[in-house]
PDB file of C-alpha atoms and ligand atoms in Angstrom:
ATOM      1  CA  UNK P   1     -34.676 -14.097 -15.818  1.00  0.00           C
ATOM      2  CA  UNK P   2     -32.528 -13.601 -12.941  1.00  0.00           C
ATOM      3  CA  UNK P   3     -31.813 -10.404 -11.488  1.00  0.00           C
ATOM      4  CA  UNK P   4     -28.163  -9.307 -11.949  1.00  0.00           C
ATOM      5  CA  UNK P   5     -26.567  -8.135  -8.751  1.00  0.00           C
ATOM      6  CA  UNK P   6     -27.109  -4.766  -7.096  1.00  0.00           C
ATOM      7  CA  UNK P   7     -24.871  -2.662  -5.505  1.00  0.00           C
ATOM      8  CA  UNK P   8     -25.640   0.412  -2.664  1.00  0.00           C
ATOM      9  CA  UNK P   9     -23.187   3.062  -2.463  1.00  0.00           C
ATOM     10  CA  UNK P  10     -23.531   4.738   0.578  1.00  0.00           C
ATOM     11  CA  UNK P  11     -21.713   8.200  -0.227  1.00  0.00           C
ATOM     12  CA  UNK P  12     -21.460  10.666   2.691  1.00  0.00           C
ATOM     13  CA  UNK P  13     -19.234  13.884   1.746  1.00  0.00           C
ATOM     14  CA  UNK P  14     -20.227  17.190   4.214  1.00  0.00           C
ATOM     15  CA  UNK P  15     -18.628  19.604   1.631  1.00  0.00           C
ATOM     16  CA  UNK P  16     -19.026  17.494  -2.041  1.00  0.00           C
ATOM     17  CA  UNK P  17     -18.208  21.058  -3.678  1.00  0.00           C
ATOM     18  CA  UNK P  18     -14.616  21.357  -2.238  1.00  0.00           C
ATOM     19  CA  UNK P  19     -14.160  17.663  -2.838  1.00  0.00           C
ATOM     20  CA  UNK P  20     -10.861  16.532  -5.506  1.00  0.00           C
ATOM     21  CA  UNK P  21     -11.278  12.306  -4.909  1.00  0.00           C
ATOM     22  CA  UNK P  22     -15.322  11.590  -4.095  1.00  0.00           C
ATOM     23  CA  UNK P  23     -17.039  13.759  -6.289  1.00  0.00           C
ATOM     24  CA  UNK P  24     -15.680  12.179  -9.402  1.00  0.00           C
ATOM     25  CA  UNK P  25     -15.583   8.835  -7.795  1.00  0.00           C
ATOM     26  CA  UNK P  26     -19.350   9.058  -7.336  1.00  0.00           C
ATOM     27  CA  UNK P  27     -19.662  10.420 -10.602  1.00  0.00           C
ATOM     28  CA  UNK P  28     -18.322   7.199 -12.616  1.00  0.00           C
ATOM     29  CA  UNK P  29     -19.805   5.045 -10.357  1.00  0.00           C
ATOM     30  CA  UNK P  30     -23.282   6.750 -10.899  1.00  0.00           C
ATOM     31  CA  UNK P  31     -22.609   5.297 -14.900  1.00  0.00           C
ATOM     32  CA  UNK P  32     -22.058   1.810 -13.901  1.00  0.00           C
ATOM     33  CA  UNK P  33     -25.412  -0.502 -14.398  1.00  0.00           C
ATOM     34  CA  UNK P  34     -27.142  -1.815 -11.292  1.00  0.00           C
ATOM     35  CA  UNK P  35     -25.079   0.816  -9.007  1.00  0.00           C
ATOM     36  CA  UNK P  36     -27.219   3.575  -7.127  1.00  0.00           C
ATOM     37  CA  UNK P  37     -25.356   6.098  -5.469  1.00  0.00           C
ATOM     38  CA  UNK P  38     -27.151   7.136  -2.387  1.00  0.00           C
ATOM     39  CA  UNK P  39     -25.931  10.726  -1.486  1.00  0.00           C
ATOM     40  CA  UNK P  40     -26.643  10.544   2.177  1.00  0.00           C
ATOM     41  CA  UNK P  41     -25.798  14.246   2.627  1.00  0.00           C
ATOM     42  CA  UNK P  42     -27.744  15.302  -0.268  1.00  0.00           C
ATOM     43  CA  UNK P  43     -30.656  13.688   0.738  1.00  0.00           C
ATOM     44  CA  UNK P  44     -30.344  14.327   4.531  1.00  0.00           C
ATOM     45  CA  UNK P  45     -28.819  17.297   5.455  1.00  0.00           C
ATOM     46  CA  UNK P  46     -31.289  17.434   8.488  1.00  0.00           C
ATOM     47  CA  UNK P  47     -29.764  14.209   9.738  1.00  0.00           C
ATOM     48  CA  UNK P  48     -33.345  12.325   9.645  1.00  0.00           C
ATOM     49  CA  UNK P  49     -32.815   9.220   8.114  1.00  0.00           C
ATOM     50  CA  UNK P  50     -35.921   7.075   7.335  1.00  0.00           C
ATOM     51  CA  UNK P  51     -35.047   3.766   8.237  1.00  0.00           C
ATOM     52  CA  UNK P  52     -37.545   2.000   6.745  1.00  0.00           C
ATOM     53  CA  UNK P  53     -36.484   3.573   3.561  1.00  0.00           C
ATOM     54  CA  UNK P  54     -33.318   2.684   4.255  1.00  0.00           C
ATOM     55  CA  UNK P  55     -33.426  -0.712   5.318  1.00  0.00           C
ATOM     56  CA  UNK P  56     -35.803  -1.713   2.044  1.00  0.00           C
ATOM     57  CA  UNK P  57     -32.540  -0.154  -0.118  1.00  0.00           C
ATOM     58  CA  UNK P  58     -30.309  -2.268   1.999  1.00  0.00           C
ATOM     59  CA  UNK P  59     -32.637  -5.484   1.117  1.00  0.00           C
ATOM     60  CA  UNK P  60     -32.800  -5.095  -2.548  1.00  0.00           C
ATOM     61  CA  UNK P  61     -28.382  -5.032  -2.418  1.00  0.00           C
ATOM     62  CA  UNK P  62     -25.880  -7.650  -2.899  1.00  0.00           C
ATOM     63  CA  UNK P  63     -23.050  -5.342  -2.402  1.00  0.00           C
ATOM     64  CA  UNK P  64     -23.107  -2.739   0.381  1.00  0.00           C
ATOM     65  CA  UNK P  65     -20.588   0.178   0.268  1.00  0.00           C
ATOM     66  CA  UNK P  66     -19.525   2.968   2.119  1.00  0.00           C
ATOM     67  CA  UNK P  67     -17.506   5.598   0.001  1.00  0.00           C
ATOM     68  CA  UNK P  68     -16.539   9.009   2.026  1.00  0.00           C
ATOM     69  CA  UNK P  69     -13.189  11.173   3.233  1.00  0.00           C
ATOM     70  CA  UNK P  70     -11.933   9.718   6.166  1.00  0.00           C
ATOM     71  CA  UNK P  71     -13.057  12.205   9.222  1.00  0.00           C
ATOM     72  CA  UNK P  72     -11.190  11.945  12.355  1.00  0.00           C
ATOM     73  CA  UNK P  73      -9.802   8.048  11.849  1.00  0.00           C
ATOM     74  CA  UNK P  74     -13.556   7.618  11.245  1.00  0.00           C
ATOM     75  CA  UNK P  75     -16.856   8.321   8.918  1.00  0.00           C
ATOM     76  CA  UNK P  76     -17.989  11.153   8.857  1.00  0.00           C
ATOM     77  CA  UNK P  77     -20.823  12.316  11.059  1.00  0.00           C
ATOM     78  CA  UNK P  78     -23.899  11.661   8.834  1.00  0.00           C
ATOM     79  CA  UNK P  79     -22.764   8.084   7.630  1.00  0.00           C
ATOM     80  CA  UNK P  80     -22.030   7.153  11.691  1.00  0.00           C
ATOM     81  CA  UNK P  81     -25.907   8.515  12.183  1.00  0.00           C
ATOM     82  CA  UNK P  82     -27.036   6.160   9.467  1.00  0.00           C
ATOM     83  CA  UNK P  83     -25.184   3.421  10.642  1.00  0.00           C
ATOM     84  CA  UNK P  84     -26.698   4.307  14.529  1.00  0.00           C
ATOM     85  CA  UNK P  85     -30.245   4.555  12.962  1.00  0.00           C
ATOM     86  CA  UNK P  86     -30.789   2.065   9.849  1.00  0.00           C
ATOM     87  CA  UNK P  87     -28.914  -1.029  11.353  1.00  0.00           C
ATOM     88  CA  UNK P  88     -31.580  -2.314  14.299  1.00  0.00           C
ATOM     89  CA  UNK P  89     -31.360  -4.932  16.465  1.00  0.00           C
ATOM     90  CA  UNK P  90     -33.529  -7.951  15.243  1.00  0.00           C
ATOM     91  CA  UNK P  91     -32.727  -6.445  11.648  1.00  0.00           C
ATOM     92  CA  UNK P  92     -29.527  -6.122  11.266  1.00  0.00           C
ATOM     93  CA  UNK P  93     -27.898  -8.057  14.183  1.00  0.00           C
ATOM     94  CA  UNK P  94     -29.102  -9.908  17.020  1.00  0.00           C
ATOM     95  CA  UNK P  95     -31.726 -12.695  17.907  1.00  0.00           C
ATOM     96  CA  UNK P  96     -33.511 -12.738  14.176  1.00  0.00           C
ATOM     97  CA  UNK P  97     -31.311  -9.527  12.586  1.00  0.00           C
ATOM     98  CA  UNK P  98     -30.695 -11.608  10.008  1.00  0.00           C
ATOM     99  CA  UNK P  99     -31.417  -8.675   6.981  1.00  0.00           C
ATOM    100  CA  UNK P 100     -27.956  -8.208   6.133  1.00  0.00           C
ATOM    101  CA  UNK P 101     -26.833 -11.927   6.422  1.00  0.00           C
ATOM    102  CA  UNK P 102     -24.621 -13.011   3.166  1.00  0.00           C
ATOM    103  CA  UNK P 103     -24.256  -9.229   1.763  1.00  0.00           C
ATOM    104  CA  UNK P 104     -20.728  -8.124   0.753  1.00  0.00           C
ATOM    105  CA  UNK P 105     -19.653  -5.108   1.720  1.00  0.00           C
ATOM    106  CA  UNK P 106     -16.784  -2.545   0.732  1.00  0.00           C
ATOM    107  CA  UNK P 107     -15.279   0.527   1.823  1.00  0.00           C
ATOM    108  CA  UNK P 108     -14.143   2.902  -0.148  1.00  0.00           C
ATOM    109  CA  UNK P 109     -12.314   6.083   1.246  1.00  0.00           C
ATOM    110  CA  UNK P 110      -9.989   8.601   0.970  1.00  0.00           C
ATOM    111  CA  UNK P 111      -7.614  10.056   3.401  1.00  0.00           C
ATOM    112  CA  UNK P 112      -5.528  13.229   3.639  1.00  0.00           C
ATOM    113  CA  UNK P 113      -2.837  11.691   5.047  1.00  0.00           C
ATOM    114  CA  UNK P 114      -0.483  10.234   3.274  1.00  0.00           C
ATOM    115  CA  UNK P 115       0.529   6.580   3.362  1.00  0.00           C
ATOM    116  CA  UNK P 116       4.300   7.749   4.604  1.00  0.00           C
ATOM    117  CA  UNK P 117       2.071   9.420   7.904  1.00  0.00           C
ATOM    118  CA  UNK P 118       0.104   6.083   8.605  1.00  0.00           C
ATOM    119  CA  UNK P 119       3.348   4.300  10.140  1.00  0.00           C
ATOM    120  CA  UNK P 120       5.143   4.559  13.090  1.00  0.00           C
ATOM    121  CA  UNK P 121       7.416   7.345  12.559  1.00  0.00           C
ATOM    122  CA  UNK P 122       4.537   9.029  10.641  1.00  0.00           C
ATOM    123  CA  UNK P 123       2.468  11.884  12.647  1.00  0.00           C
ATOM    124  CA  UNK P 124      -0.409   9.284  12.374  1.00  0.00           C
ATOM    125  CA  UNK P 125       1.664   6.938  14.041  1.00  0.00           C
ATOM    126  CA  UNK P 126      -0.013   3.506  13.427  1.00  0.00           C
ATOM    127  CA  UNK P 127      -0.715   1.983  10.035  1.00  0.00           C
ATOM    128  CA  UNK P 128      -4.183   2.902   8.674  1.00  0.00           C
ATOM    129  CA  UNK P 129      -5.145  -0.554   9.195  1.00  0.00           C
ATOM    130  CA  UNK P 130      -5.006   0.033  12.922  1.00  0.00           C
ATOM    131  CA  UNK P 131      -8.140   2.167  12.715  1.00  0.00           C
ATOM    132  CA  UNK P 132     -10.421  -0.379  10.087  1.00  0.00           C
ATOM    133  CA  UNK P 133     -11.758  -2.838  13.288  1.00  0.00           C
ATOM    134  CA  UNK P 134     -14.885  -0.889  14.156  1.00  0.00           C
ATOM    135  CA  UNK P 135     -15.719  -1.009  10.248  1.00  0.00           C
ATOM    136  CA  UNK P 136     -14.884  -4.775   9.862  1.00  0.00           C
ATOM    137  CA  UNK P 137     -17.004  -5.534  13.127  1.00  0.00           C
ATOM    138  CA  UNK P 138     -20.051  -3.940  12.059  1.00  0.00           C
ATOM    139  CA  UNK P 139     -19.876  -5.475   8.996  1.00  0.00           C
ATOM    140  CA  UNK P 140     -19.097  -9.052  10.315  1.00  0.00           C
ATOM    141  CA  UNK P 141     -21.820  -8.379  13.116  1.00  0.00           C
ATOM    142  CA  UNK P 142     -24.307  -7.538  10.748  1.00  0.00           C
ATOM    143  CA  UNK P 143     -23.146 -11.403   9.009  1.00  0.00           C
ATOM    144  CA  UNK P 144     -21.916  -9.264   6.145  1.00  0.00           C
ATOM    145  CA  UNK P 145     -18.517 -10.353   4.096  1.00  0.00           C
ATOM    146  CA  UNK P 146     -15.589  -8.058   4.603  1.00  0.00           C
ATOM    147  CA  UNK P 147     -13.965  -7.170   0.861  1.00  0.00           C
ATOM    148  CA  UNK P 148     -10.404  -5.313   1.193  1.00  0.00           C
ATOM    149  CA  UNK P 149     -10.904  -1.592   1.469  1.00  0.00           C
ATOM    150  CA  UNK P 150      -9.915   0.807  -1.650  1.00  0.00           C
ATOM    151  CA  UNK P 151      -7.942   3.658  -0.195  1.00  0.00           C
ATOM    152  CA  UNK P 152      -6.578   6.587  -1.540  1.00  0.00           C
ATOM    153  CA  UNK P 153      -3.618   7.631   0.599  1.00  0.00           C
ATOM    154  CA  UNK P 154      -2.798  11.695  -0.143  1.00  0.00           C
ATOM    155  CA  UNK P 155      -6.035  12.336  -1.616  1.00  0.00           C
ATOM    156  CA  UNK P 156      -5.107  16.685  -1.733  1.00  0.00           C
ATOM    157  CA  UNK P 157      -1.487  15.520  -3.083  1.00  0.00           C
ATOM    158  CA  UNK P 158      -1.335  12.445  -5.512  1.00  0.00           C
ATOM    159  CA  UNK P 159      -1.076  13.577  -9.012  1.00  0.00           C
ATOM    160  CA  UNK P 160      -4.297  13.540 -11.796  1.00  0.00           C
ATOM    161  CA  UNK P 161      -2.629  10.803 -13.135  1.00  0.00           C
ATOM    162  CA  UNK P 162      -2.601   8.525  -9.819  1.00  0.00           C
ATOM    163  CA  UNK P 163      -6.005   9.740  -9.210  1.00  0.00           C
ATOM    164  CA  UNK P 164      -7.236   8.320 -12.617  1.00  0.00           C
ATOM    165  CA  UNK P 165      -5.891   5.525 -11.274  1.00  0.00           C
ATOM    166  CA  UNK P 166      -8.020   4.858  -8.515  1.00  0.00           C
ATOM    167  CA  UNK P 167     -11.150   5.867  -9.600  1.00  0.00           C
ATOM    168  CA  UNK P 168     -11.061   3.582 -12.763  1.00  0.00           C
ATOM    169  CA  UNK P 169     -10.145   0.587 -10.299  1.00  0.00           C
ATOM    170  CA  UNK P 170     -13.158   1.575  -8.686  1.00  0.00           C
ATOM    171  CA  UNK P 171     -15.179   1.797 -11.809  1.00  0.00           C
ATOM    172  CA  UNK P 172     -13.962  -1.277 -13.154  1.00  0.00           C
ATOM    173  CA  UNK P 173     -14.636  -3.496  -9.598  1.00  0.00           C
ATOM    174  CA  UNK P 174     -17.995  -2.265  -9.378  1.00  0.00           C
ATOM    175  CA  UNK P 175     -18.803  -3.493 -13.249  1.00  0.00           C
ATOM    176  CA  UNK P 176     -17.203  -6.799 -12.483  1.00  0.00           C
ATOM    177  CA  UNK P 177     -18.521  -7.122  -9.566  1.00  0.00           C
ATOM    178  CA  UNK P 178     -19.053  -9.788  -8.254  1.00  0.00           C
ATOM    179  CA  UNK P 179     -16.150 -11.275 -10.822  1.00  0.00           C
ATOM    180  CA  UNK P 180     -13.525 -10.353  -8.075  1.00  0.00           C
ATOM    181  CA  UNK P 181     -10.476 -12.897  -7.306  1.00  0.00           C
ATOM    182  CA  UNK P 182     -11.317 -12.794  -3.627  1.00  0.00           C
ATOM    183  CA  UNK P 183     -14.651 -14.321  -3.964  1.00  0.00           C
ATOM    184  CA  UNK P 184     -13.762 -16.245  -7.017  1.00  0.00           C
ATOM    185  CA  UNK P 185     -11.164 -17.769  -4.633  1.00  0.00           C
ATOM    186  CA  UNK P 186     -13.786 -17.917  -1.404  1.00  0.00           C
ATOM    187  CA  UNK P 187     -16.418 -19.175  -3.517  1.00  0.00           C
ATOM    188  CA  UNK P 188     -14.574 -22.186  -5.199  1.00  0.00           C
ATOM    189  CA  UNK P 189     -13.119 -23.013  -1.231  1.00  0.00           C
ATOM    190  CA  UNK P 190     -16.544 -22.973   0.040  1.00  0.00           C
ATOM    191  CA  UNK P 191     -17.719 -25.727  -2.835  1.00  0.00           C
ATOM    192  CA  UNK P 192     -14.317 -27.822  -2.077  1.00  0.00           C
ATOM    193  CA  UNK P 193     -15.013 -28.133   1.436  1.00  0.00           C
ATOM    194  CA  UNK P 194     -18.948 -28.232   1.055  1.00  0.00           C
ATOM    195  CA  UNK P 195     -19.559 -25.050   3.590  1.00  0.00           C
TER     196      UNK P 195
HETATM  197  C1  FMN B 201     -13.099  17.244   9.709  1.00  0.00           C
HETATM  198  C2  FMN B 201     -12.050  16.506   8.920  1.00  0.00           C
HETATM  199  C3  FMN B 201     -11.375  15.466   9.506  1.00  0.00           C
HETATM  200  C4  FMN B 201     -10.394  14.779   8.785  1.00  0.00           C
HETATM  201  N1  FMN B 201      -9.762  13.716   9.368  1.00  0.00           N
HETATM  202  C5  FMN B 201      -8.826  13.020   8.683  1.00  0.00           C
HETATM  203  C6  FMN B 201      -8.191  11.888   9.275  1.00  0.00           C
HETATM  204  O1  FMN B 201      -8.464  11.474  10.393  1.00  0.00           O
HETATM  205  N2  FMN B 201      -7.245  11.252   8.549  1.00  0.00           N
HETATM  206  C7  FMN B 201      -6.886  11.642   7.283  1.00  0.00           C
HETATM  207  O2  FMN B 201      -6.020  11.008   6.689  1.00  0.00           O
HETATM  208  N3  FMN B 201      -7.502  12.694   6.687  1.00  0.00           N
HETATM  209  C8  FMN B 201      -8.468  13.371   7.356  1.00  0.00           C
HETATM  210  N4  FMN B 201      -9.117  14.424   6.748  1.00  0.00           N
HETATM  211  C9  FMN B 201      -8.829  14.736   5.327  1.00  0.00           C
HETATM  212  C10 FMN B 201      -9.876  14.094   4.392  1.00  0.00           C
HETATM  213  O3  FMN B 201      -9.884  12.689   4.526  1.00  0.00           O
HETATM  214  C11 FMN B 201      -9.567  14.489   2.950  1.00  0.00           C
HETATM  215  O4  FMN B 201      -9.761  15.888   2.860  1.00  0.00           O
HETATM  216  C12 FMN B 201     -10.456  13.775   1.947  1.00  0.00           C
HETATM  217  O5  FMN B 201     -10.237  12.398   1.963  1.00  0.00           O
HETATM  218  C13 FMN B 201     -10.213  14.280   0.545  1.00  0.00           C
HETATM  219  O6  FMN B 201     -11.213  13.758  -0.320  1.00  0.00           O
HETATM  220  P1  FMN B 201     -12.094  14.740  -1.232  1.00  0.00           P
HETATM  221  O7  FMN B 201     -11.168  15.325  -2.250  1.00  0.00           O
HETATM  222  O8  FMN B 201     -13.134  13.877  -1.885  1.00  0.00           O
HETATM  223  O9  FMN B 201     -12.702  15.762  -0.339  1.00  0.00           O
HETATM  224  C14 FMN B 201     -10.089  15.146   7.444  1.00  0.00           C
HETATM  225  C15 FMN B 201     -10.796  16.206   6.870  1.00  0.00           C
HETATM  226  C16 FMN B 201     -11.759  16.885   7.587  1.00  0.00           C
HETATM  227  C17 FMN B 201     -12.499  18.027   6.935  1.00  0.00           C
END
């Protein structure tokens, strides 16, 4: 029997008690089948990440995501130390860092700002898609395939209701998953044109 597809959440929250968005987030996605939810600052609040540990997780995924509060236009520290440690040259990128090749990956993370802030009259001046290169890059340098992000814009502010929202979408991707129109749609042009 094949295996069905496997999906790593890679959850960093510094505070998960104060938390409105992640907490429950991680929380329904901990229900899914073939989701783990890998609480990095659970599990490493000394910051020593054991990459071989880590990089066997990594191996056994077909879907790779990062789910966190955006920290300073960024991850927060933890998730940027696991990224520094666990992703190796000649593993994850470079002459025969091949490990990651063909994974998808997704991030998933909330913001304080609102989307209103993320323009250019906003305080944050530039849309929040001006700060997702770095992310996209060491995905696509790792060979992995970029999915759209799944913010949540106003995480202290949006309602219960708009908050439902979201974290069902969530829910609901990472069941179907990988049943999602994007790579429906990349996967049928990749048989049309043979690549
Ligand atoms: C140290 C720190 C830095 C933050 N930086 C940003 C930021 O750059 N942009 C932003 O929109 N929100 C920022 N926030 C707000 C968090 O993204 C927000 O509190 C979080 O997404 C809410 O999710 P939660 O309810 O799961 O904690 C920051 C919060 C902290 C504590």
């Amino acid at each position: 029997m094949t295996k069905p597809p496997q999906t790593l959440i890679l959850y960093a929250h510094p505070t998960p008690h104060h938390s409105r968005a992640n907490r429950r987030m991680a929380e329904a996605a901990a229900k899914v089948p073939n989701v783990k939810v890998h609480d990095l600052y659970e599990l490493y609040p000394d910051f020593h990440i054991p990459v071989r540990r880590e990089q066997a997780l990594l191996q056994e995924a077909d879907l790779v995501v990062f789910q966190h509060p955006i920290q300073w236009y960024s991850m927060p520290a933890l998730l940027k130390q696991w990224v520094d440690s666990v992703f190796t040259p000649g593993w994850a990128y470079g002459p025969g860092g091949d490990a990651l090749h063909g994974k998808d990956f997704w991030l998933v993370a909330t913001l304080g700002g609102s989307e209103r802030s993320y323009q250019a009259e906003g305080h944050n001046l530039m849309p929040f898609s001006a700060f997702l290169p770095a992310f996209q890059q060491t995905a696509q340098l790792c060979g992995m395939n970029w999915l759209p992000p799944h913010l949540l814009f106003g995480a202290h502010q949006v309602n219960q209701q708009t908050l439902a929202a979201y974290i069902e979408t969530y829910r609901k991707r990472l069941a179907n998953y990988p049943n999602w129109p994007e790579l429906l749609a990349a996967n049928s042009t990749t048989s049309l044109t043979g690549n």
